[in-house]
Short mmCIF file of C-alpha atoms and ligand atoms in Angstrom, two decimals:
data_model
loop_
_atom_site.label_atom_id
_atom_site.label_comp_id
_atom_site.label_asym_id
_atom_site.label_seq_id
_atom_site.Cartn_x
_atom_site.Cartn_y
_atom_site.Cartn_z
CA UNK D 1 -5.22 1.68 -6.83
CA UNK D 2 -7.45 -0.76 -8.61
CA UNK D 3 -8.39 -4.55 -8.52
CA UNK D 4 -5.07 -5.75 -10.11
CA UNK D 5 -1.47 -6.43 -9.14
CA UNK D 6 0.22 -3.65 -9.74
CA UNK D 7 3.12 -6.09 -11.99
CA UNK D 8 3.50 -3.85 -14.91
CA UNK D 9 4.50 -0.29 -15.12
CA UNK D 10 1.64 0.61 -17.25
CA UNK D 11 1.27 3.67 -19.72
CA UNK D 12 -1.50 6.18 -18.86
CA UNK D 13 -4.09 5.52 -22.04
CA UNK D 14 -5.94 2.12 -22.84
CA UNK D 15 -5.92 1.28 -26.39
CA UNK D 16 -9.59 0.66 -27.41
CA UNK D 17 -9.02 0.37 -31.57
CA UNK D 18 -6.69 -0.60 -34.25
CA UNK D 19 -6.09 -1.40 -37.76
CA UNK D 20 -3.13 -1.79 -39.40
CA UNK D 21 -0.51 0.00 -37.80
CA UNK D 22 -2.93 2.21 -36.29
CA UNK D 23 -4.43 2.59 -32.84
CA UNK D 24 -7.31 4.75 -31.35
CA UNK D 25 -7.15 5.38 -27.57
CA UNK D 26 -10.35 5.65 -25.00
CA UNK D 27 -9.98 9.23 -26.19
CA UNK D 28 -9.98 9.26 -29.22
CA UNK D 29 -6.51 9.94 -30.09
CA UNK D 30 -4.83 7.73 -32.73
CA UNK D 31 -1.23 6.44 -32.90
CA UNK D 32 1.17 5.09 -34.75
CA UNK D 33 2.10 1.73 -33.24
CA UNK D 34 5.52 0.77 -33.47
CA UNK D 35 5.15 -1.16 -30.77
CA UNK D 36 2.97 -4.38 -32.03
CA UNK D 37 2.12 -5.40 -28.44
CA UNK D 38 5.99 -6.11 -28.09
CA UNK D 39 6.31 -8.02 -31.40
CA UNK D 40 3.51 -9.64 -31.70
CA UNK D 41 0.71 -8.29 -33.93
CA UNK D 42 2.91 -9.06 -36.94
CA UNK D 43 0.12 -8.61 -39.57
CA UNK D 44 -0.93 -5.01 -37.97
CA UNK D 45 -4.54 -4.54 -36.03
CA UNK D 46 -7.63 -6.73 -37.27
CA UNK D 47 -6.04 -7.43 -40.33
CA UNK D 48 -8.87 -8.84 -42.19
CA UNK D 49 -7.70 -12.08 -43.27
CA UNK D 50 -7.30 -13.18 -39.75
CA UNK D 51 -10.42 -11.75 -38.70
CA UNK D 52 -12.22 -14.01 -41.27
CA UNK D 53 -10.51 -16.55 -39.54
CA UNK D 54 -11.57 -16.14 -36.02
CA UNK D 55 -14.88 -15.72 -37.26
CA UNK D 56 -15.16 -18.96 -39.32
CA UNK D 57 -12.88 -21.09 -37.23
CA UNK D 58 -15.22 -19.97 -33.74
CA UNK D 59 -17.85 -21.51 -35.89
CA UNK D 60 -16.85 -24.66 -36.35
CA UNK D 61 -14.77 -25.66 -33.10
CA UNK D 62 -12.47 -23.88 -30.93
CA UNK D 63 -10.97 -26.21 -28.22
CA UNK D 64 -10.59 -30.04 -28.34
CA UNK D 65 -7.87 -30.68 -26.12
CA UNK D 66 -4.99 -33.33 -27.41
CA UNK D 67 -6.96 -36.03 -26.96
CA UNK D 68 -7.77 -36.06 -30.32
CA UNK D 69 -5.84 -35.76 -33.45
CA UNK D 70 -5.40 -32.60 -34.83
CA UNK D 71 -5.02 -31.91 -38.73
CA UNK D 72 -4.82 -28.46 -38.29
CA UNK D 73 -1.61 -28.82 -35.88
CA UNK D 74 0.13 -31.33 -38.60
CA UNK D 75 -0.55 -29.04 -40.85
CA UNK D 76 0.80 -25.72 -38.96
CA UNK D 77 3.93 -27.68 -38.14
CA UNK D 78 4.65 -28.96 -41.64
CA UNK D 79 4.48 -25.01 -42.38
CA UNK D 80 6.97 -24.26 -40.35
CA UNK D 81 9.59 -26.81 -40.86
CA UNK D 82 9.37 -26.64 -44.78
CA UNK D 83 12.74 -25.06 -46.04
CA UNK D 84 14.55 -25.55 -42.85
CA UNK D 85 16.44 -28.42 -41.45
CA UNK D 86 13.77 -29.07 -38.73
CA UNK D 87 11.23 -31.63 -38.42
CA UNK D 88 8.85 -31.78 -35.66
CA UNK D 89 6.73 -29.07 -33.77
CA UNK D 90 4.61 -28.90 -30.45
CA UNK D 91 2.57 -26.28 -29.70
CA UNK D 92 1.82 -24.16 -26.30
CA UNK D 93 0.48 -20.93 -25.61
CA UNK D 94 3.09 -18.85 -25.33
CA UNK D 95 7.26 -17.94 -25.27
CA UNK D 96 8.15 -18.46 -21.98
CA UNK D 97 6.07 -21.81 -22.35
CA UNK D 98 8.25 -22.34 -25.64
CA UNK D 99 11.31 -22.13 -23.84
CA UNK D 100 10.04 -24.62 -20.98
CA UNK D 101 9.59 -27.23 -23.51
CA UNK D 102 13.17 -26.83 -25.25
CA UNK D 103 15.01 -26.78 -21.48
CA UNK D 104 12.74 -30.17 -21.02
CA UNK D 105 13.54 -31.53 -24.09
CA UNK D 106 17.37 -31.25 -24.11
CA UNK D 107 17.63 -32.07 -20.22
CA UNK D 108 15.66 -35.08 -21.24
CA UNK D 109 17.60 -36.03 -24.66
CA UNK D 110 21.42 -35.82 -23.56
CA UNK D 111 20.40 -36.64 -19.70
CA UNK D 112 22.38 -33.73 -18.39
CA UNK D 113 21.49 -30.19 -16.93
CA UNK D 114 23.83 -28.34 -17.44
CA UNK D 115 22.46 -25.32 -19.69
CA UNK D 116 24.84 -22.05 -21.04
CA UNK D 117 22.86 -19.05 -21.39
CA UNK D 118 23.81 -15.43 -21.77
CA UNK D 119 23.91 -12.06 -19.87
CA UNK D 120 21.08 -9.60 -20.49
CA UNK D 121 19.24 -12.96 -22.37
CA UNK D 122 15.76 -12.57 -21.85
CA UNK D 123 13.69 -16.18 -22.17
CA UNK D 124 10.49 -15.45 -20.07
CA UNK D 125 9.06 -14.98 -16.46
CA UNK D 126 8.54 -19.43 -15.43
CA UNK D 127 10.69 -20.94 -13.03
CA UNK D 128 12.94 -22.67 -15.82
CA UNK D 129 12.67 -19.81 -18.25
CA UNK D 130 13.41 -17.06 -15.56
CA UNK D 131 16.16 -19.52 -14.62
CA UNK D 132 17.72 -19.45 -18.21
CA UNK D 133 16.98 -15.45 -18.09
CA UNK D 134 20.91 -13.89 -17.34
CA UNK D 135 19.32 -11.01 -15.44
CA UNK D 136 19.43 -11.06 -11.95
CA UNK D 137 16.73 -7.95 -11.81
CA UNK D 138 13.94 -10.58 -13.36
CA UNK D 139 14.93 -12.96 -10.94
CA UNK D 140 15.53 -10.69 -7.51
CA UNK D 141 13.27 -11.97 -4.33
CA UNK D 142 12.21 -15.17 -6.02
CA UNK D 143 14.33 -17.47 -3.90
CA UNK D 144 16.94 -20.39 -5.56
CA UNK D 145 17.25 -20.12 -9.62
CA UNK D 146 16.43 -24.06 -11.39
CA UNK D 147 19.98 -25.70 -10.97
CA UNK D 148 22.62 -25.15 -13.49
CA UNK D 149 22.29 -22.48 -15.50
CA UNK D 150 25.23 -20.67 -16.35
CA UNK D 151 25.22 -17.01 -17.54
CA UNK D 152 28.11 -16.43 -19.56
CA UNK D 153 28.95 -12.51 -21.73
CA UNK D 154 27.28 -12.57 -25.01
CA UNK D 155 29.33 -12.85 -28.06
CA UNK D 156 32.56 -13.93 -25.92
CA UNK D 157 33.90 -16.71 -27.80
CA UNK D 158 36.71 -17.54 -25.12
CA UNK D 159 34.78 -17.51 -22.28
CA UNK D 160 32.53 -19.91 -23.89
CA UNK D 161 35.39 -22.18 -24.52
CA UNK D 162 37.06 -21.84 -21.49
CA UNK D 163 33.42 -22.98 -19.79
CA UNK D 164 32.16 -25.45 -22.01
CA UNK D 165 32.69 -29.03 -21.68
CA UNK D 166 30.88 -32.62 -21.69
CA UNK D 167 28.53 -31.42 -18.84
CA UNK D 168 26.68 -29.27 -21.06
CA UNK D 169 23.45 -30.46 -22.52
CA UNK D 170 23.14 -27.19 -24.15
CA UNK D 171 23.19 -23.55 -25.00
CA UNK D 172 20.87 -21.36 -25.40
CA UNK D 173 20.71 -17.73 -26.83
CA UNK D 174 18.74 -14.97 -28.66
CA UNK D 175 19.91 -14.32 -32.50
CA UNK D 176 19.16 -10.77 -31.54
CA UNK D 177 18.60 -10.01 -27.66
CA UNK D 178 15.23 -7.94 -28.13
CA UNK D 179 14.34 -7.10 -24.27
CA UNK D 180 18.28 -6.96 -23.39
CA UNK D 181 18.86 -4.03 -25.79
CA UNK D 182 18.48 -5.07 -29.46
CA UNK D 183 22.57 -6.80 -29.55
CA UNK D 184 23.42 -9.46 -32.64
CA UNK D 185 25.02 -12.54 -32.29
CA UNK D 186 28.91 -12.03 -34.26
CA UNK D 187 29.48 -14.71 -36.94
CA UNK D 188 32.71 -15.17 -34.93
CA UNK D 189 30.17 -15.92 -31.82
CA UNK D 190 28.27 -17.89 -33.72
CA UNK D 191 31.30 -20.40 -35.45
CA UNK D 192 32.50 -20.82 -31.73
CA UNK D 193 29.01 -22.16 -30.51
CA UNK D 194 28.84 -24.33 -34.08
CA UNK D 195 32.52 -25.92 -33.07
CA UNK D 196 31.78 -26.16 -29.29
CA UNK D 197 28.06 -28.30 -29.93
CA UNK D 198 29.45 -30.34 -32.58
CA UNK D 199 32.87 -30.90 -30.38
CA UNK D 200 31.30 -31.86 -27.13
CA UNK D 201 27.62 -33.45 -28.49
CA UNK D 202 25.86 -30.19 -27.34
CA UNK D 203 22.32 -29.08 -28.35
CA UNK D 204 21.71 -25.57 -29.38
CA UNK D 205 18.50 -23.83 -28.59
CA UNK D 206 17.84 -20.99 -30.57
CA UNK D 207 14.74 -18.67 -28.64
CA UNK D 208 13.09 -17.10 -31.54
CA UNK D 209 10.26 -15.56 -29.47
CA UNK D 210 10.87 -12.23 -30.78
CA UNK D 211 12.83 -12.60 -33.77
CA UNK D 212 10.67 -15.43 -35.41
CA UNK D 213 7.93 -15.47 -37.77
CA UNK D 214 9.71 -12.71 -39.98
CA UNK D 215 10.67 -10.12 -37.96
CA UNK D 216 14.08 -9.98 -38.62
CA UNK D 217 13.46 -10.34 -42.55
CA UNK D 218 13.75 -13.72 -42.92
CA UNK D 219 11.49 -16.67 -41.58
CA UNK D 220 13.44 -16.96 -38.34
CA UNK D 221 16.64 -14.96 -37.15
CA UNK D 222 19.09 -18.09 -37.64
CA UNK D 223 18.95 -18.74 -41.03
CA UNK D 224 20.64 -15.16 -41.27
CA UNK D 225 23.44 -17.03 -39.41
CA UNK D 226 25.92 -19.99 -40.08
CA UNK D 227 23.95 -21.28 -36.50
CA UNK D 228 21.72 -24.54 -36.97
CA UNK D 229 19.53 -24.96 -33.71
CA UNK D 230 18.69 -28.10 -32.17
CA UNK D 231 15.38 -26.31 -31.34
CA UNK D 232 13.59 -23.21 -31.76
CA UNK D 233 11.28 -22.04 -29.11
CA UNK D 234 8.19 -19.70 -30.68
CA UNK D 235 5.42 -17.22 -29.70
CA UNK D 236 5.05 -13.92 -29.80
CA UNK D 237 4.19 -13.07 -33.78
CA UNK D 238 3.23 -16.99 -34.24
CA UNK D 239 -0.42 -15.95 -33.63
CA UNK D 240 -0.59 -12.13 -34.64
CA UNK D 241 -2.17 -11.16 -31.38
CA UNK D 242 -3.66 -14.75 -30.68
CA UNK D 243 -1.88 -16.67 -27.65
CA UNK D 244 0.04 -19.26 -29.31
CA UNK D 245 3.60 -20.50 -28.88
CA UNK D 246 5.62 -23.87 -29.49
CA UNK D 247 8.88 -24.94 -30.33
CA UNK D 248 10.40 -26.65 -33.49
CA UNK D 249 13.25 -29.56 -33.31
CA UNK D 250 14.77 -31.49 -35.47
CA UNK D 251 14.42 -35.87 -36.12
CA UNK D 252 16.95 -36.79 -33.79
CA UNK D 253 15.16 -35.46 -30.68
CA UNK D 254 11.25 -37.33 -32.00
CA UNK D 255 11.95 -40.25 -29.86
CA UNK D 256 12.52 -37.83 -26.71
CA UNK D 257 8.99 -36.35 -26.28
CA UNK D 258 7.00 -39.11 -26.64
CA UNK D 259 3.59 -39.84 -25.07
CA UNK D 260 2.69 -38.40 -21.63
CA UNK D 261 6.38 -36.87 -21.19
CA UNK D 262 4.91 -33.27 -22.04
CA UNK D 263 1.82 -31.32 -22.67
CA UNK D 264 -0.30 -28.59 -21.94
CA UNK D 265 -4.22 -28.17 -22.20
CA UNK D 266 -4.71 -25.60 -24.52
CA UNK D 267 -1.60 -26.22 -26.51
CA UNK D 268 -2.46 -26.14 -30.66
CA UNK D 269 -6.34 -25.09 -29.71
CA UNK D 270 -7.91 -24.93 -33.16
CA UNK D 271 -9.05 -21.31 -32.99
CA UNK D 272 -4.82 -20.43 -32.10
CA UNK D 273 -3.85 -23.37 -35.09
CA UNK D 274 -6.25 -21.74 -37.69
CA UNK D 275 -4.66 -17.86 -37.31
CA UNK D 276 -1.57 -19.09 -37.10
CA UNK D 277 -2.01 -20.83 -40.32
CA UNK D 278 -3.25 -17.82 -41.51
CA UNK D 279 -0.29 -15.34 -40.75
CA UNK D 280 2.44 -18.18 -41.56
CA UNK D 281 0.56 -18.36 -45.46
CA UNK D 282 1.22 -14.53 -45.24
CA UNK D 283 4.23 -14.13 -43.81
CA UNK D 284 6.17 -17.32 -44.63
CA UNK D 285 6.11 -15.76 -48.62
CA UNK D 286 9.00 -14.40 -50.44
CA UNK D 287 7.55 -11.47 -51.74
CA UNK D 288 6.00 -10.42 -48.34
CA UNK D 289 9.30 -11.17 -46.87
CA UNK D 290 11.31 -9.22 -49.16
CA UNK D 291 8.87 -6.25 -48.79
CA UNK D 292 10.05 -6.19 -44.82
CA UNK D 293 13.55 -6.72 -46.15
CA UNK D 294 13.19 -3.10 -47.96
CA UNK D 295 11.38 -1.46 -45.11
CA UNK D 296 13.82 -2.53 -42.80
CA UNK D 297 16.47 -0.87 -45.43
CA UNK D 298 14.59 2.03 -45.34
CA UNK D 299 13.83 2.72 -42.17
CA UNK D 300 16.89 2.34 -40.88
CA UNK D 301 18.69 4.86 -43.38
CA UNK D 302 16.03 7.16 -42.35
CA UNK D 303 16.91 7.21 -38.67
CA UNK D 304 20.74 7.78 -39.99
CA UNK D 305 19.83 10.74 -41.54
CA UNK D 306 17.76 12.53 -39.46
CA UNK D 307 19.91 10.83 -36.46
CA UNK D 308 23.69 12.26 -35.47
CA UNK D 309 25.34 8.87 -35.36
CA UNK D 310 27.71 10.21 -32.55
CA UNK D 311 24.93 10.49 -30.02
CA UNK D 312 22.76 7.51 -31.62
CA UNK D 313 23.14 3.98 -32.70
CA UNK D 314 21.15 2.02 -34.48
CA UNK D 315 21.09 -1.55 -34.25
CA UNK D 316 19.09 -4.78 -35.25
CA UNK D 317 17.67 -6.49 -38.14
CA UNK D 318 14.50 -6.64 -40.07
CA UNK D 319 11.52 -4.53 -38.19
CA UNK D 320 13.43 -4.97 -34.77
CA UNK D 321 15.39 -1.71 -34.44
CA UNK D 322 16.82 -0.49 -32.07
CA UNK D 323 18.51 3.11 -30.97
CA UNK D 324 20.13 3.00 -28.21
CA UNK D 325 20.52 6.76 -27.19
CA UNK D 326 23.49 6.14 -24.36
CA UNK D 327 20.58 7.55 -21.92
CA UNK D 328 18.00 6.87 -20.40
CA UNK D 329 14.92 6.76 -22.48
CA UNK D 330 11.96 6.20 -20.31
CA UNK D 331 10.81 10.05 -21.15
CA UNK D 332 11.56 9.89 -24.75
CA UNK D 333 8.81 6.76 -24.68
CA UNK D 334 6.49 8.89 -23.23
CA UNK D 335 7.05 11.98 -25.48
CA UNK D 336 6.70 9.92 -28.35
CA UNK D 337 3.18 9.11 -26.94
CA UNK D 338 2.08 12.51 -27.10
CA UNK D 339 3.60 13.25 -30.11
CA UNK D 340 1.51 10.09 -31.56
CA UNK D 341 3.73 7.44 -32.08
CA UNK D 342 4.31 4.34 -29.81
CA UNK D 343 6.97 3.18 -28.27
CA UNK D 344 9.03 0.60 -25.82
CA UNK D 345 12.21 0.29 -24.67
CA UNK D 346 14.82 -2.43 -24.86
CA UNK D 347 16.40 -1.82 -21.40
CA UNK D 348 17.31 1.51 -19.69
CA UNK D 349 18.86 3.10 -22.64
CA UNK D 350 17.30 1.95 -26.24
CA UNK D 351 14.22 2.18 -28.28
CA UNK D 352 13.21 -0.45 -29.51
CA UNK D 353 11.13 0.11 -32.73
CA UNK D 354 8.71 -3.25 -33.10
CA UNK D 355 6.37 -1.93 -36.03
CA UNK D 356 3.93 -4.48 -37.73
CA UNK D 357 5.72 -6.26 -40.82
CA UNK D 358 2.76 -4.46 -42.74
CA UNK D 359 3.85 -1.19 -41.86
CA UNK D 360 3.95 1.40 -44.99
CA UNK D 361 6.71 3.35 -46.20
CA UNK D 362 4.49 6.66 -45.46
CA UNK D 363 3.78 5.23 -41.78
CA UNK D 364 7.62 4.55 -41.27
CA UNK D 365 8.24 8.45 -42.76
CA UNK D 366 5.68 10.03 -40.13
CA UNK D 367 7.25 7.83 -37.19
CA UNK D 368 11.12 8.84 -37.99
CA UNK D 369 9.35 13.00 -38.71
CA UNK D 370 8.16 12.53 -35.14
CA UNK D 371 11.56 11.30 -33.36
CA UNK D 372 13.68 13.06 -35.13
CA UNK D 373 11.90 16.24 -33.64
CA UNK D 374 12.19 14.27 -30.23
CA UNK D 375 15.23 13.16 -30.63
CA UNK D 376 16.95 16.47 -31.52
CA UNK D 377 15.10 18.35 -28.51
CA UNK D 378 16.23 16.01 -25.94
CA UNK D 379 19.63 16.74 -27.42
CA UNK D 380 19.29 20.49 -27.30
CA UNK D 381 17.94 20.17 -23.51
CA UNK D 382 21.27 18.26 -22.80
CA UNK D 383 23.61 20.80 -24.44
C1 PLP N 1 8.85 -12.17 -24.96
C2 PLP N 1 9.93 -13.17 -24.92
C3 PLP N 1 9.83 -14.35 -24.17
C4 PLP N 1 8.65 -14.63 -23.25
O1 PLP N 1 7.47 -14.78 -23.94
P1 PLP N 1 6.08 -14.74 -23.11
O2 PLP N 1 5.05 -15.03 -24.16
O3 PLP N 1 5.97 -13.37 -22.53
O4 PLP N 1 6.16 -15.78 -22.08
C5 PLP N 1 10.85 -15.27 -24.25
N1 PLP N 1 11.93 -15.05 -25.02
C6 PLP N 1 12.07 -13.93 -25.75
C7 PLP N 1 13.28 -13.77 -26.60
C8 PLP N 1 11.09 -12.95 -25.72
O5 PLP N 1 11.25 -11.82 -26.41
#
């Protein structure tokens, strides 16, 4: 037992060093981290260019609060909505914040509560994003959910139509559910939502936590889809290891948030504005974003070979794979860790392979050597 709450099921070695993809325990012993602290370091370990900018930005100013205007902010947010069909951003400190804002924003836009989200969804550990979370193990012992949420199966285009109607105010979903197990959206799934929101005056809410800031290959998850959110919540890789979150929406909802109806202190802090700037001018490139396109491509052919694809499948998009070994795979995670490569699960039964988008085709070779050798012992300890 030590001084903290005991919240987090916590892996026996404390990462002291990185760079790049990899990592240097209190030990000594270095790793491959396919992990990214869960999606987040985008850009790898102390990548330099957003060292430089911690150290110059903590220079010049690091908080102001909103009190003031902030250049850096406009300038972040016109970033991020160039080449999409969105038009305003606010800025938090992190996903579950993200999501707090879009459930505020569409409650207060259409006036109505009502809110479809989806089993095995995972939107963060706040009242109202725990409340939009379809797990009931996230939300066991915490007393009444927020008021009407409604959990429907993911990528069940009749039970969203049978359920759907003028109550709604909106729905809300993952492109890819990363935490629930690394499952797609269907472009069937995703015409149904298109027909029900335009039909009944619905918002859509697209949480691009995980799959944002080029994980999945593109920008964000939904432009690989016919789907065209309303908003789109952010964090995780928005900051490369920096605390920063916020959501994107389009014109129509400006009016809605205006002054004193949200906020939060540190929200848009210049030190979090500058390196996000800083990974969006790397990341938000075509050439950068074609280059995860082709490591995606690769690493996932390399899993199918090395892989038997009756006993493993591989899912996902981008660099957000996922096996799911139809086991449980809390030992494999831990074998890996010995072996040298990190790890984390999507759920009881899938890996969930989060490797910075700066990963190298050699790094993604020594990471599929090392679980196919795993991989084909745990089979041969089954058989
Ligand atoms: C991680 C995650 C969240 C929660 O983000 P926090 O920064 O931990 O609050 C919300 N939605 C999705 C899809 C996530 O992956």
């Amino acid at each position: 037992m030590n001084a903290l709450f005991n919240n987090y099921s916590r892996r026996p070695i404390s990462i002291v060093e990185g760079k790049g993809t990899i990592v240097k325990d209190s030990t000594g012993k270095q790793y491959l981290d396919f992990t990214s602290g869960i999606a987040v370091c985008c850009l790898g370990h102390t990548h330099p260019a957003l060292v430089k900018t911690i150290k110059e930005q903590s220079e010049k100013i690091w908080h102001t609060s909103n009190l003031f205007e902030s250049p850096g902010q406009v300038q972040l947010a016109e970033k991020l909505v160039k080449d999409n069909h969105l038009s305003h951003a606010l800025f938090c400190n992190s996903g579950a914040e993200a999501n707090e804002a879009a459930i505020k924003l569409a409650r207060k836009h259409t006036g109505k509560h009502h809110i479809i989200t989806f089993e095995n969804s995972f939107h963060g550990r706040t009242f109202g994003a725990m409340s939009a979370t379809g797990q009931e193990k996230i939300q066991k012992g915490f007393g009444p959910m927020l008021d009407q949420f409604t959990y429907l199966p993911f990528n069940d285009a009749d039970a969203l139509k049978n359920t759907v109607d003028e109550s709604v105010a909106a729905i809300m979903l993952e492109v890819i559910q990363g935490e629930g197990g690394i499952h797609e959206v269907t472009e069937e799934f995703a015409k149904a939502i298109n027909e029900l929101c335009e039909k009944h005056n619905i918002l859509l809410i697209i949480d691009e936590v995980q799959t944002g800031i080029g994980r999945t290959g593109t920008r964000f998850a939904f432009e690989q889809t016919s789907l065209k959110p309303d908003i789109v919540s952010m964090a995780k890789g928005l900051g490369g290891g920096f605390p920063i979150g916020g959501i994107l929406a389009t014109a129509e909802l400006y009016e809605t948030f205006g002054p004193g109806s949200h906020g939060t202190t540190y929200g848009g802090n210049p030190l979090g504005v500058a390196v996000a700037q800083t990974v969006i001018d790397l990341v938000f490139d075509d050439r950068f974003l074609e280059e995860v396109r082709e490591k995606s491509q690769y690493l996932i052919s390399k899993l199918e070979e090395v892989l038997p694809q009756d006993q493993f499948e591989i899912r996902g998009k981008g660099l957000l794979i996922g096996i799911d070994c139809h086991k449980e795979v809390a030992s494999i995670v831990g074998k890996a860790e010995e072996a040298g490569l990190l790890l984390v699960a999507a759920g009881a039964q899938v890996l969930r392979l989060l490797p910075p988008l700066t990963v190298t085709f050699d790094e993604i070779d020594e990471a599929v050597a090392i679980l196919k050798t795993i991989l084909t012992e745990e089979k041969s300890v089954v058989s």
